């Protein structure tokens, strides 16, 4: 019996016809990538589509002025929409992907990807549905950067990053990258949050003191 355990982690792949599953398993390879690894960067051309089994990858872009912004994160059970777009268009990457944790991924080579996109309606629907869902997320990022209040965005990002307790190991510059703004702007808002008793700050660390009030700020848009 073929080992398709990783396929079952991806919504949509588990319902593929058995012959397509077998082809994916036969053509794929499992990769283990340590935390902090740049898995792709601007100008490089993807040679495979990655499905994340475990871990997290941060995708970020640098503007012409040198300012970074986090576009999205790829979590376990997801694939990277930018890689999909580059594979479909035969274009190089315009952003950078960095593993935030030790990561395990399945790589589907370009040749197999192209053949399945051409021959399997079910695989094509899976890829395009995931692509459309992530594009919607990217439009939200654009809307937030263009029109969102920075205090609201920062409050929401602090809460989303604090998944393992109330203490975050992060800097003002890293938060600025998350939000696509200047470090000075983040520092000013965090100073205000500290005066209001929302957070406490030390070098490289931010502690959430009052999640409920931070949540109210995040919800006040």
mmCIF file of C-alpha atoms in Angstrom:
data_model
loop_
_atom_site.group_PDB
_atom_site.id
_atom_site.type_symbol
_atom_site.label_atom_id
_atom_site.label_comp_id
_atom_site.label_asym_id
_atom_site.label_seq_id
_atom_site.Cartn_x
_atom_site.Cartn_y
_atom_site.Cartn_z
ATOM 1 C CA UNK A 1 0.000 0.000 0.000
ATOM 2 C CA UNK A 2 1.351 3.441 -0.861
ATOM 3 C CA UNK A 3 2.203 5.839 1.942
ATOM 4 C CA UNK A 4 -0.134 8.796 1.470
ATOM 5 C CA UNK A 5 -0.201 9.981 5.093
ATOM 6 C CA UNK A 6 1.057 13.470 4.191
ATOM 7 C CA UNK A 7 -1.647 13.942 1.549
ATOM 8 C CA UNK A 8 -4.356 13.614 4.189
ATOM 9 C CA UNK A 9 -3.046 16.755 5.924
ATOM 10 C CA UNK A 10 -4.098 18.937 2.991
ATOM 11 C CA UNK A 11 -7.720 19.825 2.490
ATOM 12 C CA UNK A 12 -8.551 18.921 -1.104
ATOM 13 C CA UNK A 13 -5.656 16.545 -1.752
ATOM 14 C CA UNK A 14 -7.183 13.765 0.340
ATOM 15 C CA UNK A 15 -10.150 13.577 -2.070
ATOM 16 C CA UNK A 16 -8.012 13.206 -5.195
ATOM 17 C CA UNK A 17 -8.388 10.045 -7.292
ATOM 18 C CA UNK A 18 -6.116 7.212 -6.179
ATOM 19 C CA UNK A 19 -4.007 7.335 -9.354
ATOM 20 C CA UNK A 20 -3.295 11.040 -8.798
ATOM 21 C CA UNK A 21 -2.377 10.411 -5.166
ATOM 22 C CA UNK A 22 -0.012 7.654 -6.249
ATOM 23 C CA UNK A 23 1.598 9.934 -8.808
ATOM 24 C CA UNK A 24 2.095 12.680 -6.202
ATOM 25 C CA UNK A 25 3.693 10.240 -3.758
ATOM 26 C CA UNK A 26 5.945 8.693 -6.416
ATOM 27 C CA UNK A 27 7.154 12.063 -7.725
ATOM 28 C CA UNK A 28 7.509 13.972 -4.447
ATOM 29 C CA UNK A 29 10.328 14.165 -1.940
ATOM 30 C CA UNK A 30 10.267 15.107 1.739
ATOM 31 C CA UNK A 31 12.540 17.949 2.861
ATOM 32 C CA UNK A 32 13.624 18.925 6.370
ATOM 33 C CA UNK A 33 14.635 22.603 6.594
ATOM 34 C CA UNK A 34 16.054 24.171 9.784
ATOM 35 C CA UNK A 35 14.689 27.388 11.266
ATOM 36 C CA UNK A 36 16.080 30.601 9.776
ATOM 37 C CA UNK A 37 16.699 29.174 6.314
ATOM 38 C CA UNK A 38 15.965 31.309 3.248
ATOM 39 C CA UNK A 39 14.019 28.860 1.068
ATOM 40 C CA UNK A 40 13.576 31.287 -1.826
ATOM 41 C CA UNK A 41 14.455 34.860 -2.676
ATOM 42 C CA UNK A 42 13.908 37.587 -5.270
ATOM 43 C CA UNK A 43 15.137 36.575 -8.709
ATOM 44 C CA UNK A 44 15.234 32.826 -8.069
ATOM 45 C CA UNK A 45 12.988 30.579 -10.143
ATOM 46 C CA UNK A 46 11.000 27.849 -8.345
ATOM 47 C CA UNK A 47 11.637 24.269 -9.414
ATOM 48 C CA UNK A 48 8.950 22.719 -7.214
ATOM 49 C CA UNK A 49 5.762 23.402 -5.263
ATOM 50 C CA UNK A 50 6.126 22.939 -1.517
ATOM 51 C CA UNK A 51 3.420 21.542 0.747
ATOM 52 C CA UNK A 52 4.193 22.241 4.416
ATOM 53 C CA UNK A 53 3.765 19.226 6.679
ATOM 54 C CA UNK A 54 5.133 20.897 9.811
ATOM 55 C CA UNK A 55 6.549 24.288 10.711
ATOM 56 C CA UNK A 56 6.006 27.823 9.432
ATOM 57 C CA UNK A 57 7.452 29.938 6.611
ATOM 58 C CA UNK A 58 7.336 33.757 6.573
ATOM 59 C CA UNK A 59 7.006 35.400 3.154
ATOM 60 C CA UNK A 60 8.147 39.023 3.052
ATOM 61 C CA UNK A 61 8.974 41.642 0.450
ATOM 62 C CA UNK A 62 11.377 44.581 0.396
ATOM 63 C CA UNK A 63 10.251 47.848 -1.186
ATOM 64 C CA UNK A 64 12.424 50.048 -3.368
ATOM 65 C CA UNK A 65 13.014 52.261 -0.330
ATOM 66 C CA UNK A 66 14.360 49.281 1.601
ATOM 67 C CA UNK A 67 11.386 48.799 3.916
ATOM 68 C CA UNK A 68 10.303 45.214 4.567
ATOM 69 C CA UNK A 69 6.751 43.948 4.984
ATOM 70 C CA UNK A 70 5.450 40.498 5.896
ATOM 71 C CA UNK A 71 2.982 39.431 3.207
ATOM 72 C CA UNK A 72 1.757 36.215 4.810
ATOM 73 C CA UNK A 73 2.854 33.038 6.555
ATOM 74 C CA UNK A 74 2.600 29.497 5.258
ATOM 75 C CA UNK A 75 1.488 27.107 7.991
ATOM 76 C CA UNK A 76 1.368 23.307 8.176
ATOM 77 C CA UNK A 77 -1.288 21.992 5.795
ATOM 78 C CA UNK A 78 -0.791 24.867 3.316
ATOM 79 C CA UNK A 79 1.187 25.620 0.166
ATOM 80 C CA UNK A 80 2.814 28.892 -0.893
ATOM 81 C CA UNK A 81 0.695 31.054 -3.211
ATOM 82 C CA UNK A 82 3.712 32.976 -4.499
ATOM 83 C CA UNK A 83 5.389 29.726 -5.537
ATOM 84 C CA UNK A 84 2.160 28.685 -7.261
ATOM 85 C CA UNK A 85 1.988 31.995 -9.127
ATOM 86 C CA UNK A 86 5.621 31.761 -10.223
ATOM 87 C CA UNK A 87 5.184 28.164 -11.397
ATOM 88 C CA UNK A 88 2.074 29.046 -13.390
ATOM 89 C CA UNK A 89 3.639 32.137 -14.981
ATOM 90 C CA UNK A 90 7.183 30.740 -15.291
ATOM 91 C CA UNK A 91 8.408 33.859 -13.488
ATOM 92 C CA UNK A 92 11.072 34.367 -10.778
ATOM 93 C CA UNK A 93 10.191 35.188 -7.197
ATOM 94 C CA UNK A 94 9.725 38.825 -6.185
ATOM 95 C CA UNK A 95 9.797 38.143 -2.434
ATOM 96 C CA UNK A 96 11.647 36.107 0.161
ATOM 97 C CA UNK A 97 10.566 33.034 2.096
ATOM 98 C CA UNK A 98 12.242 32.255 5.435
ATOM 99 C CA UNK A 99 11.510 29.351 7.783
ATOM 100 C CA UNK A 100 10.491 30.638 11.228
ATOM 101 C CA UNK A 101 10.679 27.148 12.762
ATOM 102 C CA UNK A 102 12.213 23.822 11.852
ATOM 103 C CA UNK A 103 10.122 22.809 8.871
ATOM 104 C CA UNK A 104 9.153 19.627 7.055
ATOM 105 C CA UNK A 105 7.797 19.991 3.536
ATOM 106 C CA UNK A 106 6.931 17.862 0.537
ATOM 107 C CA UNK A 107 8.360 19.111 -2.766
ATOM 108 C CA UNK A 108 6.417 18.464 -5.983
ATOM 109 C CA UNK A 109 8.783 19.004 -8.964
ATOM 110 C CA UNK A 110 7.776 21.484 -11.657
ATOM 111 C CA UNK A 111 7.385 18.724 -14.252
ATOM 112 C CA UNK A 112 4.926 16.807 -12.071
ATOM 113 C CA UNK A 113 3.107 20.029 -11.186
ATOM 114 C CA UNK A 114 2.708 20.956 -14.866
ATOM 115 C CA UNK A 115 1.471 17.479 -15.815
ATOM 116 C CA UNK A 116 -1.101 17.377 -13.014
ATOM 117 C CA UNK A 117 -2.335 20.898 -13.762
ATOM 118 C CA UNK A 118 -2.918 19.833 -17.361
ATOM 119 C CA UNK A 119 -4.405 16.381 -16.723
ATOM 120 C CA UNK A 120 -6.177 16.391 -13.334
ATOM 121 C CA UNK A 121 -9.242 18.574 -12.849
ATOM 122 C CA UNK A 122 -9.270 17.767 -9.131
ATOM 123 C CA UNK A 123 -5.636 18.775 -8.613
ATOM 124 C CA UNK A 124 -6.149 21.920 -10.682
ATOM 125 C CA UNK A 125 -9.163 22.901 -8.577
ATOM 126 C CA UNK A 126 -7.185 22.318 -5.377
ATOM 127 C CA UNK A 127 -4.313 24.540 -6.530
ATOM 128 C CA UNK A 128 -6.512 27.350 -7.850
ATOM 129 C CA UNK A 129 -8.817 27.341 -4.807
ATOM 130 C CA UNK A 130 -5.844 27.702 -2.460
ATOM 131 C CA UNK A 131 -4.445 30.395 -4.751
ATOM 132 C CA UNK A 132 -7.678 32.403 -4.730
ATOM 133 C CA UNK A 133 -8.006 32.135 -0.950
ATOM 134 C CA UNK A 134 -4.505 33.495 -0.377
ATOM 135 C CA UNK A 135 -4.931 36.293 -2.930
ATOM 136 C CA UNK A 136 -7.905 37.473 -0.868
ATOM 137 C CA UNK A 137 -5.638 37.525 2.195
ATOM 138 C CA UNK A 138 -3.075 39.601 0.291
ATOM 139 C CA UNK A 139 -5.717 42.170 -0.612
ATOM 140 C CA UNK A 140 -6.453 42.485 3.117
ATOM 141 C CA UNK A 141 -2.750 43.183 3.728
ATOM 142 C CA UNK A 142 -2.791 45.894 1.047
ATOM 143 C CA UNK A 143 -5.940 47.422 2.533
ATOM 144 C CA UNK A 144 -4.448 47.398 6.036
ATOM 145 C CA UNK A 145 -1.206 49.032 4.935
ATOM 146 C CA UNK A 146 -2.967 51.661 2.833
ATOM 147 C CA UNK A 147 -5.880 52.522 5.092
ATOM 148 C CA UNK A 148 -5.564 50.822 8.481
ATOM 149 C CA UNK A 149 -4.841 52.646 11.727
ATOM 150 C CA UNK A 150 -1.417 51.662 12.993
ATOM 151 C CA UNK A 151 -2.551 51.232 16.618
ATOM 152 C CA UNK A 152 -5.313 48.859 15.520
ATOM 153 C CA UNK A 153 -2.957 46.885 13.289
ATOM 154 C CA UNK A 154 -0.245 46.683 15.932
ATOM 155 C CA UNK A 155 -2.691 45.529 18.619
ATOM 156 C CA UNK A 156 -3.978 42.794 16.319
ATOM 157 C CA UNK A 157 -0.486 41.680 15.361
ATOM 158 C CA UNK A 158 0.674 41.507 18.974
ATOM 159 C CA UNK A 159 -2.236 39.219 19.776
ATOM 160 C CA UNK A 160 -1.695 37.028 16.713
ATOM 161 C CA UNK A 161 2.007 36.602 17.494
ATOM 162 C CA UNK A 162 1.450 35.818 21.192
ATOM 163 C CA UNK A 163 0.374 32.223 20.642
ATOM 164 C CA UNK A 164 2.521 30.658 23.364
ATOM 165 C CA UNK A 165 1.942 33.012 26.279
ATOM 166 C CA UNK A 166 1.993 36.715 27.002
ATOM 167 C CA UNK A 167 5.693 37.325 26.344
ATOM 168 C CA UNK A 168 7.000 38.001 22.835
ATOM 169 C CA UNK A 169 10.650 37.813 21.860
ATOM 170 C CA UNK A 170 10.580 40.548 19.233
ATOM 171 C CA UNK A 171 12.037 43.959 18.464
ATOM 172 C CA UNK A 172 10.443 47.191 17.302
ATOM 173 C CA UNK A 173 12.094 46.678 13.909
ATOM 174 C CA UNK A 174 10.659 43.181 13.559
ATOM 175 C CA UNK A 175 7.181 44.494 14.355
ATOM 176 C CA UNK A 176 7.676 47.287 11.818
ATOM 177 C CA UNK A 177 8.485 44.626 9.217
ATOM 178 C CA UNK A 178 5.326 42.735 10.173
ATOM 179 C CA UNK A 179 3.259 45.862 9.554
ATOM 180 C CA UNK A 180 5.138 47.449 6.658
ATOM 181 C CA UNK A 181 5.847 50.658 8.528
ATOM 182 C CA UNK A 182 8.784 52.491 10.088
ATOM 183 C CA UNK A 183 10.394 51.399 13.360
ATOM 184 C CA UNK A 184 9.851 54.866 14.793
ATOM 185 C CA UNK A 185 6.108 54.561 14.248
ATOM 186 C CA UNK A 186 5.967 51.233 16.063
ATOM 187 C CA UNK A 187 8.094 52.596 18.914
ATOM 188 C CA UNK A 188 5.735 55.541 19.359
ATOM 189 C CA UNK A 189 2.612 53.356 19.500
ATOM 190 C CA UNK A 190 4.228 50.829 21.847
ATOM 191 C CA UNK A 191 5.261 53.662 24.166
ATOM 192 C CA UNK A 192 1.623 54.762 24.236
ATOM 193 C CA UNK A 193 0.485 51.172 24.909
ATOM 194 C CA UNK A 194 2.971 50.978 27.772
ATOM 195 C CA UNK A 195 1.737 54.225 29.331
ATOM 196 C CA UNK A 196 -1.831 52.873 29.164
ATOM 197 C CA UNK A 197 -0.797 49.655 30.915
ATOM 198 C CA UNK A 198 -1.364 47.384 27.916
ATOM 199 C CA UNK A 199 2.213 46.124 27.636
ATOM 200 C CA UNK A 200 5.595 46.131 29.362
ATOM 201 C CA UNK A 201 8.829 46.376 27.391
ATOM 202 C CA UNK A 202 12.419 45.284 27.871
ATOM 203 C CA UNK A 203 15.252 44.778 25.402
ATOM 204 C CA UNK A 204 14.007 42.423 22.690
ATOM 205 C CA UNK A 205 10.868 41.511 24.615
ATOM 206 C CA UNK A 206 7.280 42.719 24.914
ATOM 207 C CA UNK A 207 4.909 41.395 27.565
ATOM 208 C CA UNK A 208 1.150 41.652 27.109
ATOM 209 C CA UNK A 209 -0.317 42.855 30.410
ATOM 210 C CA UNK A 210 -3.968 43.321 29.452
ATOM 211 C CA UNK A 211 -5.124 41.194 26.535
ATOM 212 C CA UNK A 212 -8.747 42.293 26.817
ATOM 213 C CA UNK A 213 -7.909 45.986 26.373
ATOM 214 C CA UNK A 214 -5.484 45.212 23.549
ATOM 215 C CA UNK A 215 -8.262 43.204 21.916
ATOM 216 C CA UNK A 216 -10.613 46.175 22.195
ATOM 217 C CA UNK A 217 -8.078 48.312 20.350
ATOM 218 C CA UNK A 218 -7.705 45.634 17.682
ATOM 219 C CA UNK A 219 -11.486 45.507 17.256
ATOM 220 C CA UNK A 220 -11.938 49.291 17.102
ATOM 221 C CA UNK A 221 -11.285 49.711 13.372
#
